[in-house]
């Protein structure tokens, strides 16, 4: 029943090409990170985030959440570029804040374009513990995005809402 | 004359970037106060002289829209100009913020020059 409901809700939001486009724009314009895309905007490489990565969840209403897993090295490069400081000066708080802000900006910009009817409202992004994320909660394997930039990976997947 | 600023955002990294942007804008900066959410922002605004507020919308405890409503209903604080800097870019939300008194609305991702230009304009450094 839940999955049937999810399928209906997801129809309008299931647009991998659009979210890749949003990520590309944000990473390039705001963080000066250039993703591995070809001239047509297609992904050139894929990969898995390393163990040294940060997990963030951002809910769309109470229905589901997008799980972001981002390599810490990529977050450090983004934060350093964004703040104009050396990666050596960054703290764990900076890295986690960067991960949350990334999810917030990508989620918000995606929603503006994918949900013009304003059906959904984004939650405040939150850092998740890796062992709190259950693979069985993953909703749609085909919607998982593995995004590579500077050899580092950002993975995004929809999950059932957290209790 | 040095201007005092209040930055309201639940993201520490975003507050740092906005502070840096304000300092680089060319405005004579006095003190910069920070708050994690609208409720903390109200306390800072009441306790300090503030010339310009830059606030997010999507924050825990008190969001930016409620924060602006409180400011605009306060006889003392209602004249402080407010710039909204938010991911929330839907037309209805942007219009709502402007309707209740925000001076301008900048959506993320932004370029630092956008914020700097807005700060200069609102504080009377430029005519545009």
mmCIF file of C-alpha atoms in Angstrom:
data_model
loop_
_atom_site.group_PDB
_atom_site.id
_atom_site.type_symbol
_atom_site.label_atom_id
_atom_site.label_comp_id
_atom_site.label_asym_id
_atom_site.label_seq_id
_atom_site.Cartn_x
_atom_site.Cartn_y
_atom_site.Cartn_z
ATOM 1 C CA UNK A 1 0.000 0.000 0.000
ATOM 2 C CA UNK A 2 2.778 2.358 0.898
ATOM 3 C CA UNK A 3 4.676 1.565 -2.262
ATOM 4 C CA UNK A 4 1.572 2.072 -4.365
ATOM 5 C CA UNK A 5 1.098 5.451 -2.744
ATOM 6 C CA UNK A 6 4.744 6.252 -3.273
ATOM 7 C CA UNK A 7 4.475 5.346 -6.936
ATOM 8 C CA UNK A 8 1.687 7.835 -7.454
ATOM 9 C CA UNK A 9 3.494 10.586 -5.583
ATOM 10 C CA UNK A 10 6.788 9.850 -7.231
ATOM 11 C CA UNK A 11 5.445 10.178 -10.750
ATOM 12 C CA UNK A 12 5.896 13.919 -10.834
ATOM 13 C CA UNK A 13 9.218 13.845 -9.044
ATOM 14 C CA UNK A 14 10.812 10.914 -10.832
ATOM 15 C CA UNK A 15 13.067 12.832 -13.158
ATOM 16 C CA UNK A 16 16.704 11.812 -12.992
ATOM 17 C CA UNK A 17 17.702 14.037 -15.884
ATOM 18 C CA UNK A 18 16.281 17.070 -14.126
ATOM 19 C CA UNK A 19 17.998 16.402 -10.822
ATOM 20 C CA UNK A 20 21.307 15.783 -12.593
ATOM 21 C CA UNK A 21 20.836 19.123 -14.358
ATOM 22 C CA UNK A 22 20.113 20.828 -11.019
ATOM 23 C CA UNK A 23 23.158 19.260 -9.378
ATOM 24 C CA UNK A 24 25.359 20.254 -12.305
ATOM 25 C CA UNK A 25 24.216 23.877 -12.149
ATOM 26 C CA UNK A 26 24.606 24.170 -8.386
ATOM 27 C CA UNK A 27 27.959 22.433 -8.198
ATOM 28 C CA UNK A 28 29.358 24.541 -11.010
ATOM 29 C CA UNK A 29 27.863 27.933 -10.177
ATOM 30 C CA UNK A 30 28.020 27.896 -6.403
ATOM 31 C CA UNK A 31 30.842 25.562 -5.460
ATOM 32 C CA UNK A 32 33.081 25.709 -8.555
ATOM 33 C CA UNK A 33 33.102 21.910 -8.792
ATOM 34 C CA UNK A 34 32.796 20.521 -12.295
ATOM 35 C CA UNK A 35 31.018 17.171 -12.571
ATOM 36 C CA UNK A 36 31.869 14.396 -15.002
ATOM 37 C CA UNK A 37 29.240 15.028 -17.664
ATOM 38 C CA UNK A 38 29.531 14.932 -21.426
ATOM 39 C CA UNK A 39 28.419 17.741 -23.724
ATOM 40 C CA UNK A 40 24.847 16.442 -23.678
ATOM 41 C CA UNK A 41 24.680 16.446 -19.886
ATOM 42 C CA UNK A 42 24.994 12.676 -19.547
ATOM 43 C CA UNK A 43 27.067 11.124 -16.801
ATOM 44 C CA UNK A 44 30.494 9.964 -17.935
ATOM 45 C CA UNK A 45 31.429 8.034 -14.810
ATOM 46 C CA UNK A 46 29.657 6.506 -11.844
ATOM 47 C CA UNK A 47 30.885 5.140 -8.541
ATOM 48 C CA UNK A 48 30.164 4.476 -4.900
ATOM 49 C CA UNK A 49 30.880 6.938 -2.094
ATOM 50 C CA UNK A 50 33.760 5.930 0.134
ATOM 51 C CA UNK A 51 33.441 5.026 3.814
ATOM 52 C CA UNK A 52 34.669 8.540 4.576
ATOM 53 C CA UNK A 53 31.382 10.138 3.626
ATOM 54 C CA UNK A 54 28.518 12.034 5.232
ATOM 55 C CA UNK A 55 24.858 10.989 5.157
ATOM 56 C CA UNK A 56 22.074 13.571 5.043
ATOM 57 C CA UNK A 57 18.316 13.151 4.777
ATOM 58 C CA UNK A 58 15.818 15.731 3.594
ATOM 59 C CA UNK A 59 12.120 14.917 3.733
ATOM 60 C CA UNK A 60 9.500 15.831 1.165
ATOM 61 C CA UNK A 61 6.487 16.383 3.429
ATOM 62 C CA UNK A 62 6.267 13.237 5.545
ATOM 63 C CA UNK A 63 6.054 10.876 2.601
ATOM 64 C CA UNK A 64 9.646 10.097 1.801
ATOM 65 C CA UNK A 65 13.135 11.465 2.063
ATOM 66 C CA UNK A 66 16.075 11.850 -0.236
ATOM 67 C CA UNK A 67 19.219 10.321 1.176
ATOM 68 C CA UNK A 68 22.439 12.047 0.185
ATOM 69 C CA UNK A 69 25.737 10.293 0.755
ATOM 70 C CA UNK A 70 28.638 12.545 -0.143
ATOM 71 C CA UNK A 71 32.359 11.857 0.038
ATOM 72 C CA UNK A 72 33.920 14.002 2.735
ATOM 73 C CA UNK A 73 36.745 15.007 0.404
ATOM 74 C CA UNK A 74 34.209 16.377 -2.070
ATOM 75 C CA UNK A 75 32.428 18.229 0.751
ATOM 76 C CA UNK A 76 35.767 19.665 1.863
ATOM 77 C CA UNK A 77 36.532 20.925 -1.643
ATOM 78 C CA UNK A 78 33.048 22.425 -1.927
ATOM 79 C CA UNK A 79 33.272 24.096 1.476
ATOM 80 C CA UNK A 80 36.761 25.423 0.830
ATOM 81 C CA UNK A 81 35.722 26.873 -2.532
ATOM 82 C CA UNK A 82 32.513 28.270 -1.087
ATOM 83 C CA UNK A 83 34.145 29.879 1.918
ATOM 84 C CA UNK A 84 37.396 30.809 0.219
ATOM 85 C CA UNK A 85 39.586 29.032 2.783
ATOM 86 C CA UNK A 86 42.040 26.134 2.788
ATOM 87 C CA UNK A 87 40.578 22.634 3.278
ATOM 88 C CA UNK A 88 42.986 22.298 6.224
ATOM 89 C CA UNK A 89 41.025 24.937 8.121
ATOM 90 C CA UNK A 90 37.744 23.039 7.899
ATOM 91 C CA UNK A 91 36.129 21.383 10.905
ATOM 92 C CA UNK A 92 33.682 18.492 11.159
ATOM 93 C CA UNK A 93 30.965 21.083 11.708
ATOM 94 C CA UNK A 94 31.864 22.715 8.399
ATOM 95 C CA UNK A 95 31.699 19.366 6.585
ATOM 96 C CA UNK A 96 28.325 18.428 8.070
ATOM 97 C CA UNK A 97 26.953 21.903 7.506
ATOM 98 C CA UNK A 98 28.136 21.740 3.893
ATOM 99 C CA UNK A 99 26.411 18.378 3.440
ATOM 100 C CA UNK A 100 23.132 19.719 4.850
ATOM 101 C CA UNK A 101 23.299 22.895 2.792
ATOM 102 C CA UNK A 102 24.024 20.872 -0.348
ATOM 103 C CA UNK A 103 20.952 18.714 0.246
ATOM 104 C CA UNK A 104 18.915 21.821 1.011
ATOM 105 C CA UNK A 105 19.928 23.691 -2.130
ATOM 106 C CA UNK A 106 19.656 20.698 -4.457
ATOM 107 C CA UNK A 107 16.347 19.578 -2.926
ATOM 108 C CA UNK A 108 14.894 23.064 -3.013
ATOM 109 C CA UNK A 109 15.917 23.834 -6.554
ATOM 110 C CA UNK A 110 14.747 20.436 -7.777
ATOM 111 C CA UNK A 111 11.385 20.909 -6.120
ATOM 112 C CA UNK A 112 10.815 24.328 -7.665
ATOM 113 C CA UNK A 113 11.189 22.788 -11.116
ATOM 114 C CA UNK A 114 9.713 19.324 -10.591
ATOM 115 C CA UNK A 115 6.770 20.308 -8.409
ATOM 116 C CA UNK A 116 5.429 23.635 -9.679
ATOM 117 C CA UNK A 117 2.082 22.872 -8.064
ATOM 118 C CA UNK A 118 3.785 23.102 -4.675
ATOM 119 C CA UNK A 119 2.504 19.731 -3.464
ATOM 120 C CA UNK A 120 5.621 19.185 -1.423
ATOM 121 C CA UNK A 121 7.393 21.050 1.317
ATOM 122 C CA UNK A 122 10.995 20.334 2.237
ATOM 123 C CA UNK A 123 12.078 19.565 5.776
ATOM 124 C CA UNK A 124 15.174 20.866 7.480
ATOM 125 C CA UNK A 125 18.031 18.593 6.318
ATOM 126 C CA UNK A 126 19.584 16.413 8.992
ATOM 127 C CA UNK A 127 22.798 14.438 9.288
ATOM 128 C CA UNK A 128 22.060 10.708 9.551
ATOM 129 C CA UNK A 129 24.044 7.955 11.202
ATOM 130 C CA UNK A 130 25.094 5.386 8.625
ATOM 131 C CA UNK A 131 23.662 2.494 10.616
ATOM 132 C CA UNK A 132 20.250 4.180 10.793
ATOM 133 C CA UNK A 133 19.822 3.922 7.028
ATOM 134 C CA UNK A 134 18.188 0.653 6.080
ATOM 135 C CA UNK A 135 18.623 -0.683 2.567
ATOM 136 C CA UNK A 136 15.155 -2.203 2.872
ATOM 137 C CA UNK A 137 13.772 1.350 3.113
ATOM 138 C CA UNK A 138 15.151 2.272 -0.285
ATOM 139 C CA UNK A 139 12.139 2.869 -2.485
ATOM 140 C CA UNK A 140 13.308 2.805 -6.057
ATOM 141 C CA UNK A 141 16.634 1.302 -7.090
ATOM 142 C CA UNK A 142 16.327 2.807 -10.531
ATOM 143 C CA UNK A 143 16.160 6.323 -9.197
ATOM 144 C CA UNK A 144 19.484 6.181 -7.384
ATOM 145 C CA UNK A 145 21.926 8.738 -8.726
ATOM 146 C CA UNK A 146 25.662 8.397 -8.447
ATOM 147 C CA UNK A 147 27.237 11.703 -9.287
ATOM 148 C CA UNK A 148 30.973 12.038 -9.770
ATOM 149 C CA UNK A 149 33.047 15.210 -9.607
ATOM 150 C CA UNK A 150 36.799 15.509 -9.132
ATOM 151 C CA UNK A 151 36.907 11.739 -8.638
ATOM 152 C CA UNK A 152 34.601 11.990 -5.610
ATOM 153 C CA UNK A 153 31.037 10.711 -5.384
ATOM 154 C CA UNK A 154 27.666 12.069 -4.313
ATOM 155 C CA UNK A 155 24.918 9.426 -4.262
ATOM 156 C CA UNK A 156 21.223 10.281 -3.967
ATOM 157 C CA UNK A 157 18.390 7.794 -3.366
ATOM 158 C CA UNK A 158 14.749 8.059 -2.272
ATOM 159 C CA UNK A 159 13.858 6.266 0.971
ATOM 160 C CA UNK A 160 10.719 5.640 2.980
ATOM 161 C CA UNK A 161 10.194 8.300 5.600
ATOM 162 C CA UNK A 162 12.035 7.891 8.856
ATOM 163 C CA UNK A 163 9.873 7.327 11.887
ATOM 164 C CA UNK B 1 29.047 55.463 9.586
ATOM 165 C CA UNK B 2 29.389 51.758 10.288
ATOM 166 C CA UNK B 3 26.382 49.490 9.803
ATOM 167 C CA UNK B 4 25.452 46.571 12.044
ATOM 168 C CA UNK B 5 24.154 43.343 10.496
ATOM 169 C CA UNK B 6 22.148 40.366 11.720
ATOM 170 C CA UNK B 7 22.576 37.074 9.827
ATOM 171 C CA UNK B 8 19.855 34.482 10.534
ATOM 172 C CA UNK B 9 20.462 31.008 9.097
ATOM 173 C CA UNK B 10 20.572 27.545 10.624
ATOM 174 C CA UNK B 11 23.598 26.653 8.505
ATOM 175 C CA UNK B 12 26.884 27.765 10.114
ATOM 176 C CA UNK B 13 28.706 27.553 6.799
ATOM 177 C CA UNK B 14 26.096 29.706 5.073
ATOM 178 C CA UNK B 15 26.341 32.317 7.837
ATOM 179 C CA UNK B 16 30.121 32.450 7.358
ATOM 180 C CA UNK B 17 29.779 32.897 3.605
ATOM 181 C CA UNK B 18 27.187 35.648 4.009
ATOM 182 C CA UNK B 19 29.354 37.409 6.599
ATOM 183 C CA UNK B 20 32.321 37.244 4.248
ATOM 184 C CA UNK B 21 30.187 38.572 1.415
ATOM 185 C CA UNK B 22 28.961 41.471 3.536
ATOM 186 C CA UNK B 23 32.517 42.343 4.570
ATOM 187 C CA UNK B 24 33.640 42.313 0.925
ATOM 188 C CA UNK B 25 30.700 44.379 -0.320
ATOM 189 C CA UNK B 26 32.363 47.717 0.315
ATOM 190 C CA UNK B 27 29.991 48.723 3.100
ATOM 191 C CA UNK B 28 31.461 50.125 6.313
ATOM 192 C CA UNK B 29 30.729 47.164 8.596
ATOM 193 C CA UNK B 30 30.296 47.606 12.328
ATOM 194 C CA UNK B 31 29.207 44.518 14.239
ATOM 195 C CA UNK B 32 27.761 41.366 12.709
ATOM 196 C CA UNK B 33 25.418 39.340 14.894
ATOM 197 C CA UNK B 34 24.398 35.742 14.148
ATOM 198 C CA UNK B 35 21.334 33.644 14.925
ATOM 199 C CA UNK B 36 20.388 30.032 14.182
ATOM 200 C CA UNK B 37 16.691 30.660 13.635
ATOM 201 C CA UNK B 38 13.989 33.313 13.781
ATOM 202 C CA UNK B 39 13.478 33.049 17.524
ATOM 203 C CA UNK B 40 17.160 33.701 18.210
ATOM 204 C CA UNK B 41 17.074 36.410 15.572
ATOM 205 C CA UNK B 42 14.314 38.252 17.413
ATOM 206 C CA UNK B 43 16.368 38.232 20.606
ATOM 207 C CA UNK B 44 19.432 39.591 18.789
ATOM 208 C CA UNK B 45 17.341 42.247 17.055
ATOM 209 C CA UNK B 46 15.859 43.404 20.361
ATOM 210 C CA UNK B 47 19.190 43.394 22.203
ATOM 211 C CA UNK B 48 21.301 45.166 19.581
ATOM 212 C CA UNK B 49 21.130 48.028 17.129
ATOM 213 C CA UNK B 50 20.703 46.392 13.705
ATOM 214 C CA UNK B 51 20.795 48.218 10.370
ATOM 215 C CA UNK B 52 20.156 45.287 8.035
ATOM 216 C CA UNK B 53 18.941 41.710 8.486
ATOM 217 C CA UNK B 54 19.749 38.853 6.100
ATOM 218 C CA UNK B 55 17.609 35.805 6.819
ATOM 219 C CA UNK B 56 16.912 32.311 5.547
ATOM 220 C CA UNK B 57 13.340 30.979 5.302
ATOM 221 C CA UNK B 58 13.545 27.249 6.014
ATOM 222 C CA UNK B 59 14.784 27.081 9.629
ATOM 223 C CA UNK B 60 13.843 25.060 12.727
ATOM 224 C CA UNK B 61 12.002 26.540 15.732
ATOM 225 C CA UNK B 62 10.941 29.732 13.917
ATOM 226 C CA UNK B 63 11.052 30.030 10.129
ATOM 227 C CA UNK B 64 11.948 33.149 8.213
ATOM 228 C CA UNK B 65 8.396 34.119 7.293
ATOM 229 C CA UNK B 66 7.276 34.058 10.941
ATOM 230 C CA UNK B 67 10.436 35.943 11.908
ATOM 231 C CA UNK B 68 9.659 38.710 9.415
ATOM 232 C CA UNK B 69 6.054 38.880 10.618
ATOM 233 C CA UNK B 70 7.244 39.387 14.201
ATOM 234 C CA UNK B 71 9.704 42.066 13.150
ATOM 235 C CA UNK B 72 7.146 43.962 11.103
ATOM 236 C CA UNK B 73 4.599 43.915 13.921
ATOM 237 C CA UNK B 74 7.095 45.439 16.361
ATOM 238 C CA UNK B 75 7.070 49.255 16.504
ATOM 239 C CA UNK B 76 10.810 49.455 17.146
ATOM 240 C CA UNK B 77 12.045 46.727 14.802
ATOM 241 C CA UNK B 78 9.674 47.179 11.883
ATOM 242 C CA UNK B 79 11.881 49.691 10.099
ATOM 243 C CA UNK B 80 14.895 47.369 9.816
ATOM 244 C CA UNK B 81 15.311 46.346 6.160
ATOM 245 C CA UNK B 82 15.368 42.609 5.508
ATOM 246 C CA UNK B 83 16.949 40.612 2.689
ATOM 247 C CA UNK B 84 15.802 37.004 2.368
ATOM 248 C CA UNK B 85 18.397 34.485 1.149
ATOM 249 C CA UNK B 86 16.749 31.116 0.681
ATOM 250 C CA UNK B 87 16.552 27.898 -1.283
ATOM 251 C CA UNK B 88 12.785 28.294 -1.241
ATOM 252 C CA UNK B 89 12.283 29.835 -4.657
ATOM 253 C CA UNK B 90 8.618 29.235 -5.401
ATOM 254 C CA UNK B 91 6.775 32.303 -6.566
ATOM 255 C CA UNK B 92 4.156 32.155 -3.817
ATOM 256 C CA UNK B 93 6.770 32.037 -1.051
ATOM 257 C CA UNK B 94 8.863 34.792 -2.599
ATOM 258 C CA UNK B 95 5.781 36.973 -3.028
ATOM 259 C CA UNK B 96 4.662 36.227 0.537
ATOM 260 C CA UNK B 97 8.024 37.389 1.914
ATOM 261 C CA UNK B 98 7.932 40.570 -0.133
ATOM 262 C CA UNK B 99 4.295 41.221 0.778
ATOM 263 C CA UNK B 100 5.001 41.115 4.502
ATOM 264 C CA UNK B 101 7.919 43.477 4.240
ATOM 265 C CA UNK B 102 11.131 41.899 2.944
ATOM 266 C CA UNK B 103 13.107 44.410 0.908
ATOM 267 C CA UNK B 104 14.463 41.784 -1.472
ATOM 268 C CA UNK B 105 14.658 38.039 -2.031
ATOM 269 C CA UNK B 106 17.740 36.163 -3.230
ATOM 270 C CA UNK B 107 17.478 32.477 -4.067
ATOM 271 C CA UNK B 108 20.242 29.929 -3.592
ATOM 272 C CA UNK B 109 22.417 29.191 -5.453
ATOM 273 C CA UNK B 110 23.513 32.805 -5.405
ATOM 274 C CA UNK B 111 26.623 34.622 -6.489
ATOM 275 C CA UNK B 112 28.238 36.655 -3.696
ATOM 276 C CA UNK B 113 28.080 39.741 -5.925
ATOM 277 C CA UNK B 114 24.269 39.549 -5.821
ATOM 278 C CA UNK B 115 24.225 39.864 -2.047
ATOM 279 C CA UNK B 116 26.871 42.571 -2.068
ATOM 280 C CA UNK B 117 24.937 44.602 -4.638
ATOM 281 C CA UNK B 118 21.722 44.258 -2.651
ATOM 282 C CA UNK B 119 23.401 45.314 0.587
ATOM 283 C CA UNK B 120 24.888 48.379 -1.087
ATOM 284 C CA UNK B 121 21.555 49.311 -2.650
ATOM 285 C CA UNK B 122 19.496 48.946 0.507
ATOM 286 C CA UNK B 123 21.979 50.836 2.654
ATOM 287 C CA UNK B 124 22.021 53.698 0.173
ATOM 288 C CA UNK B 125 25.467 53.224 -1.351
ATOM 289 C CA UNK B 126 24.029 52.947 -4.867
ATOM 290 C CA UNK B 127 20.894 54.174 -6.592
ATOM 291 C CA UNK B 128 20.152 51.031 -8.623
#
